[in-house]
Amino acid sequence: MLEAQDELDDLTSWLLILERIVEQSANMVVITDADQRIRWVNQTYSKVTGWSLEEARGQKAGHLLRGPATDVSTAQAIGHPLRGGLSVSGVEMTNYRKCGDPYTVLLNIEPIRNTGGKVVAYFSIQSDVTDRRVLEHRNRELQHHLQEAQKLARLGRIDFNPDTRLLRWSPEVFDILELAPGQIRQGFRELLGFVAEEAQEELRQRIADALAEGTVFDHEFPILTSQGHRRWVRCRGMPERHVTSFRPPGTWTIQDVTVYRELIEQKRLTNERLKEMVADRTRHLEEANRSLEAFSHGLSHDLKKPIRHMVSYSEIARSAMSEGDLDAARHYSAKVVAAGLRLQSVIDGMLAFSRLGRGALHPSRIDLALRMPEWLEETASSFSTQPYEVIGIERLPTVWADPVLIQEVWCNLMDNAFKYSGMREVTRLEWNACPLDDGWTVSLRDNGCGFDASEQAHVFEMFGRLKNPTNIEGDGIGLALCRRIVQSHDGRIWAESTPEHGSVFHVWLPCEGAKSAVRPLRQDGQAAFNGPQTKLPGHRLSHAHHEP
């Protein structure tokens, strides 16, 4: 029988899949309970609809988003299969943002069932297709304008007298060329002189082919008018049979199709943009649906295993109690409790991690030298029997940060320092700070067990934990939260360590009003400890009291 930790390791991999769906998806993700009341939404949902998670939680999506233009029959068509435990795919309807603006959404909803087959929740992937519909509408408008332009176009005419070899241009031809009637000689050479240079060779070849084969000449080509304006014209004519060959048409028509060509080009560009948008939306939706399907099946499958084992532990404990083996009963009861608490801890940490960044920052000036002792006392209270020594806390500067979130960073870092130096007689915490790159680098050095250089990047990953020591409790969530918080301040966090010689964690925060990431920061951590390491007067706090 596998230990609960093995099952939880499998579960965390699926939770990481959910994290990628939520944080990277361009689509809205909504989770509702069995009554279709919203329990959770991602950031894209809040960005599109204007409703935050706190505002949306407990609301029915239909009551929150429907409005005057929402089709009632479509809403009913969605509700009917869901009530029957079926999925909904590819349904399009009009919803309303919090500000009252309508938008078009494409819905895909999947029911999630428990081990007994009962629907306990719904996962929904929603795509905002408003822009695509606007482009389609614009495309229809362009098509309409194109048709109108074709109706209203005026044709110019050129008459050719084969006997005299003379031409006569109609007034429309002069208008197209931006000439006054009779301004130039009405000849083929003069007419060809207005054809754009890059189109002349093709035009001559097309005329020669039409005369050789006796087929209709119909060709569009660019011209430059007498005023230097570039236009497109369409020229048509039917060669006339003469004895055994063909001679030039007696009548040519010339039509200014500049507007038509411009509309064609606009239509082409619009179609390309529309295709790109559809392809991009389709790709994101397919990726999200694949990930959602994999997560749903995997989560449903992997949740069964730890629950099944917890049930097994309970049955063994009950059997042991009936046989009077109280030691075995307590042993397996402890396994059930430990697995349950661990599962709750991981899920709570995952939710905290995914929700981080949903609310706006509220930065202010924070005197770390004043506040850090308070945070240290709060952290140290969890290690009441562990004496500690503090060095350099008076060096700390005033920084620009959100007071609630930055406290979370330092409490996590100090908590790690206590945990990983528990084998020392005294835990030593040494602070240092220096200005760097339009900001402050604040560093905390401990005398813990340290870690290998190969694990430096791993420690900031979600659920990333050091290989040794394995007896230290933790979920591998704290440092991931620290990195997310620091990055939300446009800052950086990194670490350096040597096994058995402690660790140094560095946090760089920009000054008030400074642009983020002004220059790349040094990643070796030397900036925070780049001078003589004289031990400044500190204070030793030894706690004699014990946990109750």
Coordinates of C-alpha atoms in Angstrom, one line a residue:
M1 CA 0.0 0.0 0.0
L2 CA 1.4 3.4 -1.0
E3 CA 2.0 6.1 1.5
A4 CA -0.3 9.2 1.3
Q5 CA 2.7 11.4 0.3
D6 CA 3.2 9.4 -2.9
E7 CA -0.4 10.0 -3.8
L8 CA -0.2 13.7 -3.0
D9 CA 2.9 14.0 -5.2
D10 CA 0.8 12.8 -8.1
L11 CA -2.0 15.3 -7.2
T12 CA 0.4 18.2 -7.2
S13 CA 1.4 17.5 -10.8
W14 CA -2.3 18.0 -11.8
L15 CA -2.5 21.1 -9.7
L16 CA 0.4 22.5 -11.7
I17 CA -1.5 21.8 -14.9
L18 CA -4.4 23.9 -13.5
E19 CA -2.0 26.7 -12.6
R20 CA -0.8 26.9 -16.2
I21 CA -4.3 26.9 -17.5
V22 CA -5.4 29.7 -15.3
E23 CA -2.3 31.9 -15.6
Q24 CA -1.5 31.5 -19.3
S25 CA -4.8 30.9 -20.9
A26 CA -6.2 33.8 -23.0
N27 CA -9.7 32.4 -22.3
M28 CA -11.9 32.9 -19.3
V29 CA -12.0 30.0 -16.9
V30 CA -15.0 29.6 -14.5
I31 CA -15.6 27.0 -11.8
T32 CA -19.1 26.7 -10.4
D33 CA -20.7 24.3 -7.9
A34 CA -23.5 21.8 -8.6
D35 CA -26.1 24.7 -8.4
Q36 CA -24.1 26.6 -11.0
R37 CA -23.0 29.3 -8.6
I38 CA -19.6 30.7 -9.2
R39 CA -16.9 29.5 -6.9
W40 CA -13.8 30.7 -8.8
V41 CA -12.8 32.7 -11.9
N42 CA -9.4 33.4 -13.4
Q43 CA -7.9 36.8 -14.1
T44 CA -8.9 36.8 -17.8
Y45 CA -12.6 36.5 -16.6
S46 CA -12.2 39.6 -14.4
K47 CA -10.4 41.5 -17.1
V48 CA -13.1 40.8 -19.7
T49 CA -16.2 41.1 -17.6
G50 CA -15.0 43.6 -15.0
W51 CA -16.3 41.3 -12.1
S52 CA -13.6 40.3 -9.6
L53 CA -13.5 36.9 -7.9
E54 CA -14.9 38.4 -4.7
E55 CA -17.8 40.0 -6.5
A56 CA -18.6 37.0 -8.6
R57 CA -18.4 34.3 -6.0
G58 CA -21.8 32.9 -5.0
Q59 CA -23.5 34.5 -8.0
K60 CA -25.1 32.6 -10.9
A61 CA -23.2 33.4 -14.1
G62 CA -26.4 34.0 -16.0
H63 CA -27.8 36.5 -13.5
L64 CA -24.5 38.3 -13.4
L65 CA -23.9 38.6 -17.2
R66 CA -27.1 38.5 -19.1
G67 CA -28.8 41.6 -20.4
P68 CA -31.4 43.0 -22.9
A69 CA -29.8 41.5 -26.0
T70 CA -29.1 38.0 -24.4
D71 CA -31.1 35.4 -26.4
V72 CA -33.5 33.6 -24.0
S73 CA -33.7 30.5 -26.1
T74 CA -29.9 30.2 -26.2
A75 CA -29.8 30.5 -22.4
Q76 CA -32.4 27.8 -22.1
A77 CA -30.6 25.6 -24.6
I78 CA -27.5 25.8 -22.3
G79 CA -29.4 25.1 -19.1
H80 CA -31.3 22.0 -20.4
P81 CA -28.2 19.7 -21.1
L82 CA -26.4 20.9 -18.0
R83 CA -29.4 19.9 -15.8
G84 CA -29.2 16.5 -17.4
G85 CA -25.5 16.2 -16.6
L86 CA -24.3 16.7 -20.2
S87 CA -21.6 19.0 -21.5
V88 CA -22.1 22.1 -23.6
S89 CA -19.7 22.9 -26.5
G90 CA -19.5 25.8 -29.0
V91 CA -22.5 27.8 -27.9
E92 CA -22.3 31.5 -28.7
M93 CA -24.4 34.2 -26.9
T94 CA -24.4 37.8 -25.9
N95 CA -23.3 38.7 -22.4
Y96 CA -22.8 42.0 -20.6
R97 CA -19.7 43.4 -18.8
K98 CA -20.0 45.0 -15.4
C99 CA -19.9 48.5 -17.1
G100 CA -23.0 47.5 -19.2
D101 CA -21.2 47.0 -22.5
P102 CA -22.3 43.9 -24.5
Y103 CA -19.8 41.3 -25.7
T104 CA -20.0 38.0 -27.6
V105 CA -18.8 34.8 -25.9
L106 CA -18.2 31.3 -27.0
L107 CA -19.0 28.8 -24.2
N108 CA -17.7 25.3 -23.5
I109 CA -18.9 23.7 -20.2
E110 CA -17.9 20.4 -18.8
P111 CA -19.6 18.7 -15.7
I112 CA -17.3 17.1 -13.0
R113 CA -18.6 14.1 -11.2
N114 CA -17.6 12.4 -7.9
T115 CA -16.9 8.7 -7.5
G116 CA -20.6 8.0 -7.4
G117 CA -21.3 9.7 -10.7
K118 CA -23.0 12.7 -9.2
V119 CA -22.3 16.1 -10.7
V120 CA -20.5 18.2 -8.1
A121 CA -19.1 21.0 -10.1
Y122 CA -18.8 22.5 -13.6
F123 CA -15.7 23.7 -15.5
S124 CA -16.3 26.3 -18.1
I125 CA -13.9 27.7 -20.8
Q126 CA -15.3 30.9 -22.3
S127 CA -13.8 32.8 -25.3
D128 CA -14.5 36.5 -26.0
V129 CA -15.2 36.6 -29.8
T130 CA -16.4 40.2 -29.9
D131 CA -13.5 41.4 -32.0
R132 CA -13.9 38.6 -34.5
R133 CA -17.6 39.4 -34.9
V134 CA -16.7 43.1 -35.4
L135 CA -14.3 42.2 -38.2
E136 CA -16.9 39.9 -39.8
H137 CA -19.4 42.8 -39.7
R138 CA -16.8 45.2 -41.2
N139 CA -16.1 42.6 -43.9
R140 CA -19.8 42.6 -44.9
E141 CA -19.8 46.4 -45.0
L142 CA -16.8 46.4 -47.3
Q143 CA -18.5 43.9 -49.5
H144 CA -21.6 46.2 -49.7
H145 CA -19.4 49.2 -50.5
L146 CA -17.7 47.2 -53.2
Q147 CA -20.9 46.3 -54.8
E148 CA -22.1 50.0 -54.7
A149 CA -18.8 51.1 -56.2
Q150 CA -19.2 48.7 -59.1
K151 CA -22.8 50.0 -59.7
L152 CA -21.8 53.7 -59.7
A153 CA -18.5 53.3 -61.7
R154 CA -18.4 55.3 -64.9
L155 CA -16.8 53.7 -68.0
G156 CA -14.5 55.5 -70.4
R157 CA -14.4 54.6 -74.0
I158 CA -11.7 54.6 -76.7
D159 CA -12.8 54.1 -80.3
F160 CA -10.3 52.8 -82.8
N161 CA -10.6 53.5 -86.6
P162 CA -8.6 50.7 -88.3
D163 CA -8.6 52.5 -91.6
T164 CA -7.2 55.8 -90.3
R165 CA -5.4 54.2 -87.3
L166 CA -6.8 57.1 -85.2
L167 CA -8.2 57.0 -81.6
R168 CA -11.0 59.0 -80.0
W169 CA -11.1 59.2 -76.2
S170 CA -14.4 59.8 -74.4
P171 CA -14.5 62.6 -71.7
E172 CA -14.3 59.9 -69.0
V173 CA -10.9 58.9 -70.2
F174 CA -9.6 62.4 -69.8
D175 CA -11.1 62.5 -66.3
I176 CA -9.4 59.3 -65.3
L177 CA -6.0 60.6 -66.5
E178 CA -6.7 64.0 -64.9
L179 CA -6.4 65.8 -68.2
A180 CA -8.5 68.5 -69.9
P181 CA -10.2 67.3 -73.1
G182 CA -7.9 67.7 -76.1
Q183 CA -4.9 68.5 -73.9
I184 CA -2.7 65.8 -75.5
R185 CA -2.8 63.8 -78.7
Q186 CA -5.2 60.8 -78.5
G187 CA -2.8 58.0 -79.4
F188 CA -1.8 54.5 -78.1
R189 CA 1.7 55.7 -77.4
E190 CA 0.4 58.6 -75.3
L191 CA -2.1 56.3 -73.5
L192 CA 0.6 53.8 -72.7
G193 CA 2.8 56.6 -71.3
F194 CA 0.5 56.8 -68.3
V195 CA 0.9 53.1 -67.4
A196 CA 3.1 52.4 -64.4
E197 CA 6.5 51.3 -65.5
E198 CA 6.4 48.0 -63.6
A199 CA 3.1 47.1 -65.4
Q200 CA 4.0 48.0 -69.0
E201 CA 5.7 44.8 -70.1
E202 CA 2.9 42.6 -68.8
L203 CA 0.3 44.9 -70.5
R204 CA 2.0 44.6 -73.9
Q205 CA 2.2 40.8 -73.5
R206 CA -1.5 40.5 -72.6
I207 CA -2.5 42.6 -75.6
A208 CA -0.3 40.4 -77.9
D209 CA -1.8 37.2 -76.6
A210 CA -5.4 38.5 -77.0
L211 CA -4.7 39.5 -80.7
A212 CA -2.9 36.2 -81.4
E213 CA -5.7 34.1 -80.0
G214 CA -8.7 36.3 -80.6
T215 CA -9.8 36.2 -77.0
V216 CA -11.3 38.9 -74.9
F217 CA -8.7 41.3 -73.4
D218 CA -9.6 42.0 -69.8
H219 CA -6.8 43.3 -67.6
E220 CA -6.4 45.6 -64.5
F221 CA -3.2 47.6 -64.2
P222 CA -1.9 50.7 -62.3
I223 CA -1.5 54.1 -64.0
L224 CA 0.0 57.4 -62.9
T225 CA -2.2 60.4 -63.8
S226 CA -0.9 63.8 -65.1
Q227 CA -1.1 65.0 -61.4
G228 CA 1.1 62.1 -60.2
H229 CA -1.7 60.2 -58.5
R230 CA -1.6 56.4 -58.7
R231 CA -4.8 54.7 -59.8
W232 CA -6.0 51.4 -61.0
V233 CA -7.9 50.9 -64.3
R234 CA -9.6 48.0 -65.9
C235 CA -9.4 47.8 -69.7
R236 CA -11.6 45.5 -71.8
G237 CA -11.9 44.9 -75.5
M238 CA -12.7 42.1 -78.0
P239 CA -10.3 41.7 -81.0
E240 CA -11.9 41.8 -84.4
R241 CA -11.3 39.2 -87.0
H242 CA -9.7 40.5 -90.2
V243 CA -9.2 38.0 -93.0
T244 CA -7.1 35.2 -91.4
S245 CA -6.0 37.1 -88.3
F246 CA -7.3 39.5 -85.6
R247 CA -6.9 43.2 -85.3
P248 CA -7.3 45.5 -82.3
P249 CA -10.9 46.0 -81.0
G250 CA -12.9 48.8 -82.5
T251 CA -13.9 49.8 -79.0
W252 CA -12.1 49.6 -75.7
T253 CA -13.6 50.3 -72.3
I254 CA -11.6 51.8 -69.5
Q255 CA -12.9 51.9 -65.9
D256 CA -11.4 53.5 -62.8
V257 CA -11.3 50.7 -60.3
T258 CA -9.1 52.4 -57.7
V259 CA -11.8 52.3 -55.0
Y260 CA -12.6 48.7 -55.9
R261 CA -9.0 47.7 -55.6
E262 CA -8.6 49.5 -52.3
L263 CA -11.7 47.8 -51.0
I264 CA -10.4 44.4 -52.3
E265 CA -7.1 45.1 -50.5
Q266 CA -8.9 46.1 -47.3
K267 CA -11.0 43.0 -47.5
R268 CA -7.9 40.9 -48.0
L269 CA -6.2 42.4 -45.0
T270 CA -9.3 42.1 -42.9
N271 CA -9.7 38.4 -44.0
E272 CA -6.0 37.8 -43.1
R273 CA -6.5 39.4 -39.7
L274 CA -9.7 37.4 -39.2
K275 CA -8.0 34.2 -40.1
E276 CA -5.1 34.9 -37.8
M277 CA -7.5 35.8 -35.0
V278 CA -9.6 32.6 -35.6
A279 CA -6.5 30.5 -35.8
D280 CA -5.1 32.0 -32.6
R281 CA -8.4 31.7 -30.7
T282 CA -8.8 28.1 -32.0
R283 CA -5.3 27.2 -30.9
H284 CA -5.8 28.7 -27.4
L285 CA -9.2 27.0 -27.1
E286 CA -7.9 23.7 -28.2
E287 CA -4.9 23.9 -25.8
A288 CA -7.2 25.0 -22.9
N289 CA -9.8 22.2 -23.7
R290 CA -7.0 19.6 -23.9
S291 CA -5.5 20.8 -20.6
L292 CA -9.0 21.1 -19.0
E293 CA -9.9 17.6 -20.1
A294 CA -6.6 16.2 -18.9
F295 CA -6.9 18.0 -15.6
S296 CA -10.5 17.0 -15.1
H297 CA -9.9 13.3 -15.7
G298 CA -6.6 13.3 -13.9
L299 CA -7.9 15.2 -10.9
S300 CA -11.0 13.0 -10.6
H301 CA -8.7 9.9 -10.9
D302 CA -6.0 11.0 -8.4
L303 CA -8.4 12.3 -5.8
K304 CA -9.9 8.9 -5.6
K305 CA -6.6 7.3 -4.6
P306 CA -5.7 9.2 -1.5
I307 CA -9.4 9.1 -0.4
R308 CA -9.4 5.3 -1.0
H309 CA -6.3 4.9 1.0
M310 CA -7.6 7.1 3.8
V311 CA -10.7 4.9 3.9
S312 CA -8.4 1.8 4.0
Y313 CA -6.5 3.2 6.9
S314 CA -9.7 3.9 8.7
E315 CA -10.9 0.4 8.2
I316 CA -7.6 -1.1 9.4
A317 CA -7.8 1.2 12.5
R318 CA -11.4 0.1 13.1
S319 CA -10.4 -3.5 12.8
A320 CA -7.5 -3.0 15.2
M321 CA -9.8 -1.4 17.7
S322 CA -12.2 -4.3 17.5
E323 CA -9.3 -6.7 18.2
G324 CA -8.1 -4.5 21.1
D325 CA -4.9 -3.5 19.4
L326 CA -4.9 0.2 20.4
D327 CA -1.4 0.9 19.3
A328 CA -2.1 -0.1 15.7
A329 CA -5.4 1.8 15.8
R330 CA -3.7 5.0 16.9
H331 CA -0.9 4.4 14.3
Y332 CA -3.4 4.2 11.3
S333 CA -5.6 6.9 12.7
A334 CA -2.6 9.2 12.8
K335 CA -2.0 8.3 9.1
V336 CA -5.5 9.3 8.2
V337 CA -5.2 12.6 10.1
A338 CA -1.8 13.4 8.7
A339 CA -2.9 12.7 5.1
G340 CA -6.0 14.8 5.5
L341 CA -4.1 17.8 7.0
R342 CA -1.4 17.5 4.3
L343 CA -4.0 17.4 1.6
Q344 CA -5.8 20.5 3.0
S345 CA -2.4 22.3 3.3
V346 CA -1.5 21.7 -0.3
I347 CA -4.9 22.7 -1.6
D348 CA -5.0 25.9 0.5
G349 CA -1.5 26.8 -0.6
M350 CA -2.4 26.2 -4.3
L351 CA -5.5 28.5 -3.9
A352 CA -3.4 31.2 -2.3
F353 CA -0.8 30.9 -5.0
S354 CA -3.3 31.1 -7.9
R355 CA -5.2 34.1 -6.3
L356 CA -2.1 36.1 -5.6
G357 CA -2.0 39.2 -7.8
R358 CA -5.8 39.3 -8.3
G359 CA -6.0 42.5 -6.2
A360 CA -4.1 45.7 -7.0
L361 CA -1.0 46.6 -5.0
H362 CA -1.3 49.4 -2.4
P363 CA 2.4 50.5 -2.0
S364 CA 3.6 52.9 0.6
R365 CA 6.9 53.8 2.4
I366 CA 7.9 51.1 4.8
D367 CA 10.7 51.5 7.3
L368 CA 12.1 48.0 7.4
A369 CA 14.3 48.8 10.4
L370 CA 11.1 49.6 12.4
R371 CA 8.8 46.9 11.1
M372 CA 11.2 43.9 10.8
P373 CA 11.5 43.4 14.6
E374 CA 7.7 43.0 14.7
W375 CA 7.7 40.5 11.9
L376 CA 10.7 38.7 13.4
E377 CA 8.9 38.3 16.8
E378 CA 5.8 37.0 15.1
T379 CA 7.9 34.4 13.2
A380 CA 10.1 33.4 16.1
S381 CA 7.0 32.7 18.2
S382 CA 6.6 29.5 16.2
F383 CA 10.1 28.4 17.3
S384 CA 9.8 29.2 21.0
T385 CA 12.5 26.8 22.1
Q386 CA 15.0 27.9 19.5
P387 CA 17.4 30.7 20.5
Y388 CA 18.5 33.2 17.8
E389 CA 20.9 36.0 17.2
V390 CA 20.1 39.1 15.1
I391 CA 22.7 41.2 13.3
G392 CA 22.3 44.4 11.2
I393 CA 18.6 44.9 11.5
E394 CA 19.2 48.6 12.1
R395 CA 20.8 48.9 8.7
L396 CA 17.6 48.2 6.9
P397 CA 16.2 51.0 4.6
T398 CA 12.8 52.5 3.9
V399 CA 11.4 50.8 0.8
W400 CA 8.3 51.3 -1.4
A401 CA 6.1 48.3 -1.2
D402 CA 2.7 46.9 -0.3
P403 CA 2.9 46.5 3.5
V404 CA 0.8 43.3 3.7
L405 CA 2.5 41.5 0.8
I406 CA 6.1 42.5 1.7
Q407 CA 5.5 41.2 5.2
E408 CA 4.5 37.9 3.7
V409 CA 7.9 37.8 1.9
W410 CA 10.0 38.4 4.9
C411 CA 8.0 36.2 7.2
N412 CA 8.5 33.3 4.7
L413 CA 12.2 34.0 4.4
M414 CA 12.7 34.2 8.2
D415 CA 10.5 31.1 8.7
N416 CA 12.8 29.2 6.3
A417 CA 15.9 30.5 8.2
F418 CA 14.6 29.1 11.4
K419 CA 13.5 25.8 9.9
Y420 CA 16.8 25.1 8.1
S421 CA 19.0 26.1 11.0
G422 CA 17.1 24.1 13.6
M423 CA 20.2 21.8 14.0
R424 CA 22.4 24.7 15.1
E425 CA 22.8 25.7 18.7
V426 CA 21.8 29.3 17.9
T427 CA 20.0 30.5 14.7
R428 CA 21.8 33.5 13.3
L429 CA 20.0 36.0 11.1
E430 CA 22.2 38.7 9.5
W431 CA 20.6 41.5 7.5
N432 CA 22.4 43.8 5.0
A433 CA 21.2 46.4 2.5
C434 CA 22.7 48.5 -0.2
P435 CA 21.4 50.8 -3.0
L436 CA 21.5 49.2 -6.4
D437 CA 20.0 50.1 -9.8
D438 CA 17.6 52.8 -8.7
G439 CA 16.4 50.6 -5.8
W440 CA 17.4 48.7 -2.7
T441 CA 18.8 45.2 -2.4
V442 CA 17.9 43.8 1.1
S443 CA 19.6 40.5 2.0
L444 CA 19.1 38.0 4.8
R445 CA 21.9 35.5 5.6
D446 CA 21.3 32.5 7.8
N447 CA 23.5 29.7 9.3
G448 CA 21.3 26.8 8.2
C449 CA 22.1 23.7 6.3
G450 CA 22.3 25.5 2.9
F451 CA 21.7 23.8 -0.4
D452 CA 23.6 22.9 -3.6
A453 CA 24.0 25.4 -6.4
S454 CA 22.1 23.1 -8.8
E455 CA 19.0 23.6 -6.6
Q456 CA 19.0 27.4 -6.6
A457 CA 16.4 27.8 -9.4
H458 CA 14.3 24.9 -8.1
V459 CA 13.7 26.4 -4.7
F460 CA 11.5 29.2 -6.2
E461 CA 9.3 26.8 -8.1
M462 CA 5.8 25.8 -7.0
F463 CA 6.1 22.8 -4.7
G464 CA 9.9 23.0 -5.1
R465 CA 11.7 21.6 -2.1
L466 CA 15.3 20.8 -1.3
K467 CA 16.3 17.2 -1.5
N468 CA 17.9 17.3 1.9
P469 CA 17.0 17.4 4.7
T470 CA 13.7 15.7 4.1
N471 CA 12.6 15.8 7.7
I472 CA 11.8 19.6 7.6
E473 CA 8.1 20.3 7.2
G474 CA 6.8 22.5 4.4
D475 CA 4.7 22.5 1.2
G476 CA 7.2 24.1 -1.2
I477 CA 4.8 27.0 -1.6
G478 CA 6.4 29.8 0.5
L479 CA 9.3 30.7 -1.8
A480 CA 7.1 30.6 -4.9
L481 CA 4.7 33.1 -3.2
C482 CA 7.7 35.2 -2.3
R483 CA 8.8 35.3 -6.0
R484 CA 5.3 36.1 -7.2
I485 CA 5.0 39.0 -4.6
V486 CA 8.4 40.5 -5.4
Q487 CA 7.8 40.3 -9.2
S488 CA 4.4 42.0 -8.7
H489 CA 6.5 44.9 -7.3
D490 CA 8.7 44.9 -10.4
G491 CA 11.4 43.5 -8.2
R492 CA 13.8 40.5 -8.2
I493 CA 14.5 37.8 -5.7
W494 CA 17.4 35.3 -5.9
A495 CA 19.5 33.1 -3.6
E496 CA 23.1 31.9 -3.0
S497 CA 24.1 29.0 -0.8
T498 CA 26.7 26.5 0.0
P499 CA 25.8 23.2 1.7
E500 CA 26.4 23.3 5.5
H501 CA 27.4 27.0 5.3
G502 CA 24.0 28.7 5.3
S503 CA 22.1 30.6 2.6
V504 CA 21.6 34.3 1.6
F505 CA 18.3 35.5 0.1
H506 CA 18.4 38.8 -1.8
V507 CA 15.4 41.0 -2.5
W508 CA 15.7 44.0 -4.9
L509 CA 12.8 46.5 -4.9
P510 CA 12.7 49.6 -7.1
C511 CA 12.6 53.1 -5.5
E512 CA 9.3 55.0 -5.5
G513 CA 8.6 56.2 -9.1
A514 CA 11.4 54.2 -10.6
K515 CA 10.8 52.3 -13.9
S516 CA 10.8 48.6 -13.5
A517 CA 13.8 46.6 -14.5
V518 CA 16.0 49.6 -15.1
R519 CA 19.1 47.5 -15.7
P520 CA 19.7 43.8 -15.3
L521 CA 20.5 42.9 -11.8
R522 CA 23.6 40.9 -10.8
Q523 CA 22.5 37.4 -10.0
D524 CA 25.5 36.4 -7.9
G525 CA 24.2 38.2 -4.8
Q526 CA 27.5 40.0 -4.2
A527 CA 26.0 43.4 -4.3
A528 CA 24.3 42.9 -0.9
F529 CA 27.5 41.6 0.8
N530 CA 30.3 43.4 -1.2
G531 CA 32.2 45.0 1.6
P532 CA 34.1 44.0 4.7
Q533 CA 31.8 41.7 6.7
T534 CA 32.5 43.2 10.1
K535 CA 29.9 41.9 12.5
L536 CA 27.9 45.0 13.6
P537 CA 26.6 45.1 17.1
G538 CA 23.5 43.0 17.2
H539 CA 21.3 41.5 19.8
R540 CA 20.7 38.0 21.0
L541 CA 17.2 37.0 21.9
S542 CA 16.9 33.7 23.7
H543 CA 13.4 32.5 24.5
A544 CA 13.1 30.5 27.6
H545 CA 9.3 29.9 27.2
H546 CA 8.0 26.7 25.6
E547 CA 5.0 25.9 23.5
P548 CA 2.0 24.9 25.6

